[in-house]
PDB file of C-alpha atoms and ligand atoms in Angstrom:
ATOM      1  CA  UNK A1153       0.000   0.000   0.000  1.00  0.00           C
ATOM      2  CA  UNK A1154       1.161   3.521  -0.891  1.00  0.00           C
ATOM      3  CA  UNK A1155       2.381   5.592   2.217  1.00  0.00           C
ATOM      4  CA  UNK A1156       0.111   8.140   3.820  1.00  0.00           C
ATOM      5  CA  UNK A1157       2.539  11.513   3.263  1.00  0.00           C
ATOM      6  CA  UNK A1158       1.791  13.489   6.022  1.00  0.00           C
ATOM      7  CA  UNK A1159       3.487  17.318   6.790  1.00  0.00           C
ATOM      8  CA  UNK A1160       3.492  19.335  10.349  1.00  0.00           C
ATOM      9  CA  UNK A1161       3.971  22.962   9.750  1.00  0.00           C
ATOM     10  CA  UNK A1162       4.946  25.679  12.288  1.00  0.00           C
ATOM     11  CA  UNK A1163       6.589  28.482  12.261  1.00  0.00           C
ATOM     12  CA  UNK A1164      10.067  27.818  13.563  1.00  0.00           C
ATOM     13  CA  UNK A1165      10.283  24.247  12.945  1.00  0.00           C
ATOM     14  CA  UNK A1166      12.145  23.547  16.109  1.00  0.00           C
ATOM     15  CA  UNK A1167       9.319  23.784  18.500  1.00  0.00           C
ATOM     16  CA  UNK A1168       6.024  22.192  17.927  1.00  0.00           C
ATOM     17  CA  UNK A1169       6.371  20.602  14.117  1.00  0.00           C
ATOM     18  CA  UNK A1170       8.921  18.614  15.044  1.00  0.00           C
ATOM     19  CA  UNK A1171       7.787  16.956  18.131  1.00  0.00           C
ATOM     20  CA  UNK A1172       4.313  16.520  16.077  1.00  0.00           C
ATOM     21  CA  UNK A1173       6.645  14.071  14.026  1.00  0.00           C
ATOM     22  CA  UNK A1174       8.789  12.671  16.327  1.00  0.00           C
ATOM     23  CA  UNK A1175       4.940  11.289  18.067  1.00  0.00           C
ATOM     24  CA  UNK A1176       3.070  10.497  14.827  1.00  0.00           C
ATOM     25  CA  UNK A1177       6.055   8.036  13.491  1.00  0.00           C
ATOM     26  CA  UNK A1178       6.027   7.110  17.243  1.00  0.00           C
ATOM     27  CA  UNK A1179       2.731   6.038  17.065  1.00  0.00           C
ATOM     28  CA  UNK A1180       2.876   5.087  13.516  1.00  0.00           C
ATOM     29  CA  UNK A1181       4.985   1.998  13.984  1.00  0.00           C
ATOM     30  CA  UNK A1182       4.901  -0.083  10.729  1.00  0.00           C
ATOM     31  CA  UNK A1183       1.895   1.425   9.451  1.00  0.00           C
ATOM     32  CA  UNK A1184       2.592   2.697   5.829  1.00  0.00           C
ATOM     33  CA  UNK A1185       3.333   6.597   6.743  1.00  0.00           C
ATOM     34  CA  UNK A1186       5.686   9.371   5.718  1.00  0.00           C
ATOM     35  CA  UNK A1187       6.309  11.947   8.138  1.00  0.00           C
ATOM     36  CA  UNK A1188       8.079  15.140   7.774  1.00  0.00           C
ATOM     37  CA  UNK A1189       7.611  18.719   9.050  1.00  0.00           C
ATOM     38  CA  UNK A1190       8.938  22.201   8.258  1.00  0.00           C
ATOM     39  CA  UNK A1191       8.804  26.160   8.882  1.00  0.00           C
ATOM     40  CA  UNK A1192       7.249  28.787   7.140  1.00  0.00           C
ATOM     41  CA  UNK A1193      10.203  30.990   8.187  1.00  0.00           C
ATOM     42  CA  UNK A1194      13.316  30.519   7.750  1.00  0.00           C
ATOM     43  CA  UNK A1195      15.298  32.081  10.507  1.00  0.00           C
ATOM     44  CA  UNK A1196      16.263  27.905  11.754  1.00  0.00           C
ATOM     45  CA  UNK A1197      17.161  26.224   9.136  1.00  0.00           C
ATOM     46  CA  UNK A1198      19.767  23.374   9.473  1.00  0.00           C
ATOM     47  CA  UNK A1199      19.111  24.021  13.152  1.00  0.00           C
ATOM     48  CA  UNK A1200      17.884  20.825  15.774  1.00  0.00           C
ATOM     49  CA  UNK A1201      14.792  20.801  17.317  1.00  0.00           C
ATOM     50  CA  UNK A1202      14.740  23.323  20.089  1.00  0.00           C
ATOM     51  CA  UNK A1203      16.367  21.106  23.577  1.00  0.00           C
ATOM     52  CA  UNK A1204      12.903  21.357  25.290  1.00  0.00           C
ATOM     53  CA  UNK A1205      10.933  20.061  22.814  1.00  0.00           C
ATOM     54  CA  UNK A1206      14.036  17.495  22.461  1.00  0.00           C
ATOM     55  CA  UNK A1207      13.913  17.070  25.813  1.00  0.00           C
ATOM     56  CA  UNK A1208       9.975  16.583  26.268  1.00  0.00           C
ATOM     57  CA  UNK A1209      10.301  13.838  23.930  1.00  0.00           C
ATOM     58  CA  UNK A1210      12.758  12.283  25.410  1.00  0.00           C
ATOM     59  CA  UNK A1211      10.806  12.510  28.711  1.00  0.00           C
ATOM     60  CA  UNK A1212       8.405  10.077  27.068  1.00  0.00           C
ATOM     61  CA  UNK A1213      10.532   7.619  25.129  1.00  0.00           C
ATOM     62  CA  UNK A1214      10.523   9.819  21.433  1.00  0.00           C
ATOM     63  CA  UNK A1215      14.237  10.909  20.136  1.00  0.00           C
ATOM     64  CA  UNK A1216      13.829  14.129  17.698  1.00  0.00           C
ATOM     65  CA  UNK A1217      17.329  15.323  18.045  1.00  0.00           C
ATOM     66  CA  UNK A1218      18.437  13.481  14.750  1.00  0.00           C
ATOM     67  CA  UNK A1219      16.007  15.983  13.198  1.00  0.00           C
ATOM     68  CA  UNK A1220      17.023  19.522  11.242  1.00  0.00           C
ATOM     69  CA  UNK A1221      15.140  22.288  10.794  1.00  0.00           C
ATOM     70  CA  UNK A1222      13.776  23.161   7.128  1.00  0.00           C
ATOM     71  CA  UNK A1223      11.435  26.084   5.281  1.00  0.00           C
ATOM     72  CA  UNK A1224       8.254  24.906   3.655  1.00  0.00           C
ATOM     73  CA  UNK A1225       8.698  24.331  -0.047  1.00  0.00           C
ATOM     74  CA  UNK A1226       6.843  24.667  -2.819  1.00  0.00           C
ATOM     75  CA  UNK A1227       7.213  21.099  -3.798  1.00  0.00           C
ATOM     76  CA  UNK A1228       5.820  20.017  -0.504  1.00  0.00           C
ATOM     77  CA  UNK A1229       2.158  20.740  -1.696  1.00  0.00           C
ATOM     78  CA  UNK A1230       2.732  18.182  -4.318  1.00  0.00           C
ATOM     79  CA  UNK A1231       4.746  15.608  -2.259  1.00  0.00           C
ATOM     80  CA  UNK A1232       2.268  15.224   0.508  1.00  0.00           C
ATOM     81  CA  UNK A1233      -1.213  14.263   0.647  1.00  0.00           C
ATOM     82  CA  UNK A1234      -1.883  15.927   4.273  1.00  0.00           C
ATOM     83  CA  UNK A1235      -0.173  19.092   5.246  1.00  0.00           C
ATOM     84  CA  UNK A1236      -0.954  19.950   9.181  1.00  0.00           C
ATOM     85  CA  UNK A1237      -0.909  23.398  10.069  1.00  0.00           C
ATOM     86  CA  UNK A1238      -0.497  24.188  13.984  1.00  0.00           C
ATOM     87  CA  UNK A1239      -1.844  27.506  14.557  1.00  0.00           C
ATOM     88  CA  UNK A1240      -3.861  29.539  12.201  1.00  0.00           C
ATOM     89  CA  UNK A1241      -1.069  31.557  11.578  1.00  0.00           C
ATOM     90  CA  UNK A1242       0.203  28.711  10.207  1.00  0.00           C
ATOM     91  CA  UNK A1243      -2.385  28.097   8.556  1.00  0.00           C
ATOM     92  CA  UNK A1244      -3.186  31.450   6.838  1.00  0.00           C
ATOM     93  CA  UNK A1245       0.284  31.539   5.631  1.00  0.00           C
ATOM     94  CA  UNK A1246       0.531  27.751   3.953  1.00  0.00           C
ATOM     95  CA  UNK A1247      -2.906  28.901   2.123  1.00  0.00           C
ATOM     96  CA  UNK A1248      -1.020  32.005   0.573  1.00  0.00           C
ATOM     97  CA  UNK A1249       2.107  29.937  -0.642  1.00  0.00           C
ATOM     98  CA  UNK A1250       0.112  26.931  -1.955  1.00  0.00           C
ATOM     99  CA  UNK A1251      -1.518  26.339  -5.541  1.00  0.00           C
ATOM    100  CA  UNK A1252      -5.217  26.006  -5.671  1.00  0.00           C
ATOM    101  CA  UNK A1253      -4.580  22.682  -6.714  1.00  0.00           C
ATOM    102  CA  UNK A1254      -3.422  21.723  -3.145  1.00  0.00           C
ATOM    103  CA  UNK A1255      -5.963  23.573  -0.780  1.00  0.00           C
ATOM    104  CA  UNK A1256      -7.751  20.388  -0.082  1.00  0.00           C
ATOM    105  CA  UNK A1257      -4.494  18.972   1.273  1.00  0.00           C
ATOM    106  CA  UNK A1258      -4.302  22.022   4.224  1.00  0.00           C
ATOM    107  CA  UNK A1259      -5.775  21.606   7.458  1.00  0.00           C
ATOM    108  CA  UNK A1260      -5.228  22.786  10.959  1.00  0.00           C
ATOM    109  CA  UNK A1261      -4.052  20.228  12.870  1.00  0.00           C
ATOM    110  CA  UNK A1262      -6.814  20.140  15.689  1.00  0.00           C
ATOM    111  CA  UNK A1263      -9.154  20.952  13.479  1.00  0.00           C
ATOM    112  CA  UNK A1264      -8.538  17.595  11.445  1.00  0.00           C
ATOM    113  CA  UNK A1265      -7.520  15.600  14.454  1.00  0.00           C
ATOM    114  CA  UNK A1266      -9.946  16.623  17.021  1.00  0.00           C
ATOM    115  CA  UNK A1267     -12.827  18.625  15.529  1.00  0.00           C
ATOM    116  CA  UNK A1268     -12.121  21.663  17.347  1.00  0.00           C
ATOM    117  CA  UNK A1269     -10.466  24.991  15.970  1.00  0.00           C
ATOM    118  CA  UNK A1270      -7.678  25.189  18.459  1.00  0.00           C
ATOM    119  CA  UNK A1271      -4.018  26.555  18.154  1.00  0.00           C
ATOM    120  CA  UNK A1272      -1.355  24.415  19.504  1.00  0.00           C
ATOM    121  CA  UNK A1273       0.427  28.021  21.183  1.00  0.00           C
ATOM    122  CA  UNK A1274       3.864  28.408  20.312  1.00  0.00           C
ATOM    123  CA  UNK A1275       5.731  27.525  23.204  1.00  0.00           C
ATOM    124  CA  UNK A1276       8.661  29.298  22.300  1.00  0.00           C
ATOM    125  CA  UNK A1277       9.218  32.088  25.173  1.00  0.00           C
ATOM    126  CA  UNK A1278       7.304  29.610  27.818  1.00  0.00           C
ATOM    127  CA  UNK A1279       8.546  27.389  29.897  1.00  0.00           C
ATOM    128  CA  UNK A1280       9.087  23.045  30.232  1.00  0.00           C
ATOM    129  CA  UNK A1281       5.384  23.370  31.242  1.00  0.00           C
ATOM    130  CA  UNK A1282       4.627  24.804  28.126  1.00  0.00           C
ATOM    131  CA  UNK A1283       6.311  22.231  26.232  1.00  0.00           C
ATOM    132  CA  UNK A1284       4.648  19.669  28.117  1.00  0.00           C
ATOM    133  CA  UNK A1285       1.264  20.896  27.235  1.00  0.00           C
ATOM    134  CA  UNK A1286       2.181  20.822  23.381  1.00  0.00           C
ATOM    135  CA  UNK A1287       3.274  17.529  24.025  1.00  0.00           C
ATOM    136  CA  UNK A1288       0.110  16.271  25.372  1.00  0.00           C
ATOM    137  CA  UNK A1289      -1.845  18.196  22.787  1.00  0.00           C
ATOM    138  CA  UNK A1290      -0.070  16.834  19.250  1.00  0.00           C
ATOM    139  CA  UNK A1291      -0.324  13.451  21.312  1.00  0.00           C
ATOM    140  CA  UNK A1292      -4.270  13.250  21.877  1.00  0.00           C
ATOM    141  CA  UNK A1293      -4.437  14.961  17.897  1.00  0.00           C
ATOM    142  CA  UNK A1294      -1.987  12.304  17.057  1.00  0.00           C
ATOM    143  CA  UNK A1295      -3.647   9.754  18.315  1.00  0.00           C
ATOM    144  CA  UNK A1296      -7.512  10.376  16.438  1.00  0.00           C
ATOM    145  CA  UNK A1297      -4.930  10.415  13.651  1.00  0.00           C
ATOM    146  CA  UNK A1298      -3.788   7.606  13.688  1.00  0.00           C
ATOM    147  CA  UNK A1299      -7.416   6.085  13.991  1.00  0.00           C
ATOM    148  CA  UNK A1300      -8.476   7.608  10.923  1.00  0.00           C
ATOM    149  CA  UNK A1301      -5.670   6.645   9.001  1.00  0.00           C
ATOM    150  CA  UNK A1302      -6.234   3.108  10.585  1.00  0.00           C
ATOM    151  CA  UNK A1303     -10.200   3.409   8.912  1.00  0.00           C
ATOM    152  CA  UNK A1304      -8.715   4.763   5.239  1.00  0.00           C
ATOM    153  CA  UNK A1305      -7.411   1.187   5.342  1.00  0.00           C
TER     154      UNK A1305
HETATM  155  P1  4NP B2584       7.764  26.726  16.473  1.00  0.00           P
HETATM  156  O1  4NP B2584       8.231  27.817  17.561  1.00  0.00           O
HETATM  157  O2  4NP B2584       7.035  27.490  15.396  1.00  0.00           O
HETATM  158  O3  4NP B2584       6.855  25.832  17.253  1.00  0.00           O
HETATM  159  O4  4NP B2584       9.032  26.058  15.993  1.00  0.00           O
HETATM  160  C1  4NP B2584       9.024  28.907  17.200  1.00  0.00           C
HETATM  161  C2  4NP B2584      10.384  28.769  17.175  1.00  0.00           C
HETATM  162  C3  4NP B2584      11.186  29.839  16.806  1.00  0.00           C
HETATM  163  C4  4NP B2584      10.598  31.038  16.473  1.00  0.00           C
HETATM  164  C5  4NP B2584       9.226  31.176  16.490  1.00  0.00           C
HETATM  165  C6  4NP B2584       8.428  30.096  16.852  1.00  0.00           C
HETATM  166  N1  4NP B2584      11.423  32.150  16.123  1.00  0.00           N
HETATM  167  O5  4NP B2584      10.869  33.233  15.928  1.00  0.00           O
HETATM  168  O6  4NP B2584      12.637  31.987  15.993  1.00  0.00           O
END
């Protein structure tokens, strides 16, 4: 079966987008998914995952630190089939960059995971508990994800 490509999109992409992946190929296991994630800006590219979010995941058996920080592309609306915004921000600036072609393929992340129109907050000038709270939110959105990928099959 073809892979499920799936995106996470911040704006940093050393916070939030990151750990989103680090839990979703967590949870993923062998199920037939591609995970990646990205920034809309570029100010961190190259960069690792910033050491709380590293550091969160750690705390609950995930290892991000492997990953480096990239911009959106425009090639990514044609080389995934689900691109996850985290905050409308994020959101609002993927549906500027992206061909018409691909506006189907943008969501916000709660949203598509759990029904509600939620930001997961940039925890960027917050603190661990901050961190943790992003952690526990991409892992509950994870989760329904993974169900409904589970039901496309
Ligand atoms: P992220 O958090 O979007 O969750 O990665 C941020 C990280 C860095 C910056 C902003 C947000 N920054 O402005 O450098």
């Amino acid at each position: 079966m073809k892979p499920v490509r799936i995106l996470f999109v911040c704006l940093g992409n050393i916070c939030r987008s990151p750990l989103a992946d680090g839990i979703l190929r967590h949870l993923a296991g062998a199920r037939p998914v591609d995970v990646d994630s990205a920034g809309t800006g570029g100010w961190h590219i190259g960069d690792q995952p910033d050491r709380r979010s590293i550091a969160v995941a750690r705390g609950h058996g995930i290892d991000i630190a492997g990953q480096r920080g990239r911009k959106v592309h425009a090639r990514d609306f044609e080389a995934f089939d689900l691109i996850f915004a985290m905050d409308r921000s994020n959101l609002a600036n993927l549906r500027a960059l992206a061909p018409a072609a691909a506006q189907h393929k943008l969501h916000l992340f709660s949203s598509y995971t759990l029904g509600v129109e939620r930001d997961v907050p940039d925890p960027y000038y917050e603190g661990p508990e901050g961190f943790e709270a992003v952690y526990s939110m991409l892992l509950e959105g994870c989760s329904s994800l993974i169900g409904r990928l589970d039901e496309r099959s």
